């Protein structure tokens, strides 16, 4: 059974204190971040890419929360009319996770994007290019410039009708789609936002493990 399944489904049983204890300790010791980085490099190598990316894509997703999430850690995304939290992520051009930040939904994409760019510059110094949507404005572009990262905003054609894939941005939308195939991430259930970030890392670890081993199993949406 994959690790994420054990962590995701045991909280209702008597063993949850032990399992959650390991989960919390591994999150605190950045084990999930290390595993995510290791597997990402393996996937990129298997795809014939350099192990370290030179470009990334930024986006944010507002998500509803469960009743156990403290009100102080939530907010309202006025644009999308969602009360809950917001997941800010940066991915490489394959859609693999580089950085993640979970905040109240009221936190702007700009504020989250600035934080993501700082983490990307620190952890992935080869990255010099980033793509983002129109929610990321001048402050993010200027901050990226100071870090040596050219932030390009990709815009939808105003004359466009119906759905159409937007160049570059589709990669991060795909990443959010992958994450939502994990039942635990269909809503934010975590009391602490840093635990939510760890759950997102776990989901991506599971995805990359299956990609490397070519294992495919039905997800919760097909069960």
Short mmCIF file of C-alpha atoms in Angstrom, two decimals:
data_model
loop_
_atom_site.label_atom_id
_atom_site.label_comp_id
_atom_site.label_asym_id
_atom_site.label_seq_id
_atom_site.Cartn_x
_atom_site.Cartn_y
_atom_site.Cartn_z
CA UNK A 1 0.00 0.00 0.00
CA UNK A 2 1.45 3.43 -0.93
CA UNK A 3 2.63 5.64 1.93
CA UNK A 4 0.10 8.34 1.12
CA UNK A 5 -2.75 5.82 1.56
CA UNK A 6 -1.57 4.93 5.05
CA UNK A 7 -1.31 8.56 6.09
CA UNK A 8 -4.57 9.53 4.41
CA UNK A 9 -6.83 6.78 5.70
CA UNK A 10 -5.60 5.79 9.16
CA UNK A 11 -6.68 8.90 11.13
CA UNK A 12 -10.00 7.25 11.96
CA UNK A 13 -8.43 4.24 13.67
CA UNK A 14 -6.64 3.62 16.94
CA UNK A 15 -3.21 3.67 15.33
CA UNK A 16 -3.57 7.23 14.08
CA UNK A 17 -1.45 8.75 16.85
CA UNK A 18 1.56 6.64 15.81
CA UNK A 19 1.07 7.13 12.07
CA UNK A 20 0.40 10.85 12.40
CA UNK A 21 3.41 11.14 14.69
CA UNK A 22 5.66 9.81 11.93
CA UNK A 23 3.93 12.02 9.36
CA UNK A 24 4.45 15.13 11.52
CA UNK A 25 8.08 14.25 12.24
CA UNK A 26 8.88 13.63 8.58
CA UNK A 27 7.22 16.88 7.60
CA UNK A 28 9.18 18.79 10.26
CA UNK A 29 12.45 17.19 9.13
CA UNK A 30 11.66 18.01 5.47
CA UNK A 31 11.70 14.35 4.44
CA UNK A 32 8.82 14.87 2.02
CA UNK A 33 10.61 17.82 0.40
CA UNK A 34 13.73 15.68 -0.05
CA UNK A 35 11.76 12.77 -1.53
CA UNK A 36 9.90 15.11 -3.87
CA UNK A 37 13.19 16.60 -5.09
CA UNK A 38 14.82 13.19 -5.56
CA UNK A 39 11.90 11.76 -7.53
CA UNK A 40 11.52 14.90 -9.62
CA UNK A 41 15.14 14.65 -10.71
CA UNK A 42 14.66 10.97 -11.59
CA UNK A 43 11.54 11.71 -13.64
CA UNK A 44 13.24 14.57 -15.47
CA UNK A 45 16.24 12.35 -16.25
CA UNK A 46 13.92 9.59 -17.51
CA UNK A 47 12.25 12.17 -19.78
CA UNK A 48 15.61 13.21 -21.23
CA UNK A 49 15.66 16.57 -19.43
CA UNK A 50 18.35 18.18 -17.30
CA UNK A 51 17.79 17.12 -13.71
CA UNK A 52 17.50 20.76 -12.63
CA UNK A 53 14.92 22.94 -14.42
CA UNK A 54 15.61 26.33 -15.97
CA UNK A 55 11.96 27.47 -16.15
CA UNK A 56 8.80 27.21 -14.06
CA UNK A 57 5.09 28.01 -14.05
CA UNK A 58 3.18 29.63 -11.15
CA UNK A 59 -0.49 29.42 -10.22
CA UNK A 60 -2.88 29.29 -7.27
CA UNK A 61 -5.98 27.26 -6.45
CA UNK A 62 -8.60 28.20 -3.87
CA UNK A 63 -10.08 25.21 -2.06
CA UNK A 64 -12.84 24.70 0.49
CA UNK A 65 -11.91 23.52 3.97
CA UNK A 66 -13.38 21.04 6.45
CA UNK A 67 -14.97 22.06 9.75
CA UNK A 68 -11.84 21.32 11.78
CA UNK A 69 -9.74 24.00 10.06
CA UNK A 70 -9.44 27.04 12.39
CA UNK A 71 -11.23 30.16 11.18
CA UNK A 72 -8.02 32.13 11.69
CA UNK A 73 -6.35 30.06 8.96
CA UNK A 74 -9.10 30.63 6.40
CA UNK A 75 -10.29 33.50 4.25
CA UNK A 76 -12.46 34.32 1.27
CA UNK A 77 -11.30 34.45 -2.31
CA UNK A 78 -13.57 37.23 -3.49
CA UNK A 79 -12.86 36.58 -7.15
CA UNK A 80 -13.87 32.92 -7.05
CA UNK A 81 -16.33 33.24 -4.13
CA UNK A 82 -14.63 30.43 -2.19
CA UNK A 83 -14.17 30.45 1.58
CA UNK A 84 -11.20 28.38 2.68
CA UNK A 85 -7.53 28.17 1.79
CA UNK A 86 -5.39 28.81 -1.25
CA UNK A 87 -2.69 26.54 -2.66
CA UNK A 88 0.12 28.43 -4.36
CA UNK A 89 2.43 26.19 -6.38
CA UNK A 90 5.38 26.46 -8.70
CA UNK A 91 6.04 23.58 -11.10
CA UNK A 92 8.62 22.79 -13.76
CA UNK A 93 7.70 22.52 -17.44
CA UNK A 94 6.69 18.86 -16.90
CA UNK A 95 4.20 19.88 -14.20
CA UNK A 96 6.32 18.49 -11.35
CA UNK A 97 6.22 20.29 -8.02
CA UNK A 98 9.04 22.69 -7.15
CA UNK A 99 7.53 24.72 -4.30
CA UNK A 100 4.21 24.93 -2.48
CA UNK A 101 2.66 27.44 -0.10
CA UNK A 102 -0.75 27.09 1.56
CA UNK A 103 -2.41 30.25 2.86
CA UNK A 104 -5.83 31.63 3.64
CA UNK A 105 -7.88 32.02 0.46
CA UNK A 106 -7.89 35.79 1.01
CA UNK A 107 -4.13 36.02 0.38
CA UNK A 108 -3.56 37.48 -3.08
CA UNK A 109 -1.84 35.64 -5.90
CA UNK A 110 0.70 38.48 -5.87
CA UNK A 111 1.68 37.86 -2.24
CA UNK A 112 1.86 34.13 -2.78
CA UNK A 113 3.79 34.53 -6.01
CA UNK A 114 6.44 36.68 -4.36
CA UNK A 115 6.93 34.00 -1.71
CA UNK A 116 7.13 31.25 -4.36
CA UNK A 117 9.71 33.14 -6.41
CA UNK A 118 11.91 33.65 -3.36
CA UNK A 119 11.81 29.93 -2.57
CA UNK A 120 12.45 29.03 -6.22
CA UNK A 121 15.46 31.35 -6.46
CA UNK A 122 16.91 29.84 -3.29
CA UNK A 123 16.26 26.17 -4.09
CA UNK A 124 16.56 26.20 -7.88
CA UNK A 125 19.17 28.77 -8.90
CA UNK A 126 19.19 27.62 -12.57
CA UNK A 127 15.65 28.92 -13.09
CA UNK A 128 15.64 32.19 -15.02
CA UNK A 129 12.15 32.09 -16.54
CA UNK A 130 8.66 31.89 -15.04
CA UNK A 131 5.20 31.99 -16.58
CA UNK A 132 2.08 33.08 -14.69
CA UNK A 133 -1.50 34.20 -15.33
CA UNK A 134 -2.93 37.69 -15.07
CA UNK A 135 -3.42 37.36 -11.31
CA UNK A 136 0.31 38.02 -10.96
CA UNK A 137 1.00 41.68 -11.51
CA UNK A 138 3.81 44.22 -11.41
CA UNK A 139 5.03 43.40 -7.88
CA UNK A 140 5.66 39.77 -8.82
CA UNK A 141 7.36 40.74 -12.09
CA UNK A 142 9.59 43.27 -10.30
CA UNK A 143 10.43 40.79 -7.53
CA UNK A 144 11.35 38.18 -10.11
CA UNK A 145 13.60 40.67 -11.89
CA UNK A 146 15.45 41.34 -8.64
CA UNK A 147 16.00 37.59 -8.29
CA UNK A 148 17.15 37.17 -11.88
CA UNK A 149 13.90 35.49 -12.98
CA UNK A 150 12.01 36.83 -15.99
CA UNK A 151 8.29 36.56 -15.12
CA UNK A 152 6.05 36.51 -18.19
CA UNK A 153 2.29 36.90 -17.81
CA UNK A 154 0.37 34.76 -20.31
CA UNK A 155 -2.99 36.21 -21.23
CA UNK A 156 -6.09 34.69 -22.73
CA UNK A 157 -7.16 36.11 -26.07
CA UNK A 158 -10.11 38.43 -25.23
CA UNK A 159 -11.80 37.38 -28.48
CA UNK A 160 -11.58 33.71 -27.54
CA UNK A 161 -14.83 31.86 -26.95
CA UNK A 162 -15.09 28.58 -25.08
CA UNK A 163 -12.24 26.51 -23.71
CA UNK A 164 -8.80 26.65 -25.24
CA UNK A 165 -5.47 25.51 -23.87
CA UNK A 166 -3.27 28.48 -22.97
CA UNK A 167 0.43 27.98 -23.80
CA UNK A 168 2.64 27.27 -20.77
CA UNK A 169 -0.19 27.72 -18.25
CA UNK A 170 -1.75 24.35 -19.10
CA UNK A 171 1.17 22.64 -17.35
CA UNK A 172 0.32 23.97 -13.90
CA UNK A 173 -3.40 23.39 -14.49
CA UNK A 174 -2.50 19.78 -15.24
CA UNK A 175 -0.59 19.59 -11.96
CA UNK A 176 -3.65 20.78 -10.03
CA UNK A 177 -5.69 18.14 -11.86
CA UNK A 178 -3.26 15.44 -10.75
CA UNK A 179 -3.50 16.61 -7.15
CA UNK A 180 -7.29 16.57 -7.19
CA UNK A 181 -7.23 12.87 -8.07
CA UNK A 182 -6.21 12.30 -4.43
CA UNK A 183 -9.32 12.23 -2.26
CA UNK A 184 -7.56 13.85 0.69
CA UNK A 185 -6.89 16.94 -1.44
CA UNK A 186 -10.43 17.37 -2.75
CA UNK A 187 -10.90 19.59 0.30
CA UNK A 188 -8.39 20.94 2.84
CA UNK A 189 -8.74 18.83 6.01
CA UNK A 190 -5.55 19.86 7.80
CA UNK A 191 -5.60 21.96 10.96
CA UNK A 192 -2.20 23.44 10.11
CA UNK A 193 -1.32 24.85 6.70
CA UNK A 194 2.17 23.33 6.73
CA UNK A 195 0.54 19.90 7.06
CA UNK A 196 -1.50 20.73 3.96
CA UNK A 197 1.74 21.50 2.13
CA UNK A 198 3.10 18.11 3.21
CA UNK A 199 -0.02 16.35 1.91
CA UNK A 200 0.47 18.02 -1.47
CA UNK A 201 4.09 16.83 -1.52
CA UNK A 202 2.92 13.31 -0.66
CA UNK A 203 0.43 13.31 -3.52
CA UNK A 204 3.15 14.40 -5.96
CA UNK A 205 5.53 11.78 -4.53
CA UNK A 206 2.90 9.13 -5.19
CA UNK A 207 2.34 10.42 -8.73
CA UNK A 208 6.03 10.45 -9.61
CA UNK A 209 6.58 7.00 -8.06
CA UNK A 210 3.85 5.58 -10.28
CA UNK A 211 5.23 7.42 -13.29
CA UNK A 212 8.70 5.96 -12.76
CA UNK A 213 7.42 2.40 -12.16
CA UNK A 214 4.69 2.68 -14.85
CA UNK A 215 2.14 1.55 -12.27
CA UNK A 216 -1.45 2.62 -12.86
CA UNK A 217 -4.34 2.08 -10.46
CA UNK A 218 -7.90 3.47 -10.36
CA UNK A 219 -8.28 6.68 -8.36
CA UNK A 220 -11.11 7.58 -6.00
CA UNK A 221 -13.10 9.30 -8.75
CA UNK A 222 -13.33 6.03 -10.69
CA UNK A 223 -14.08 3.78 -7.72
#
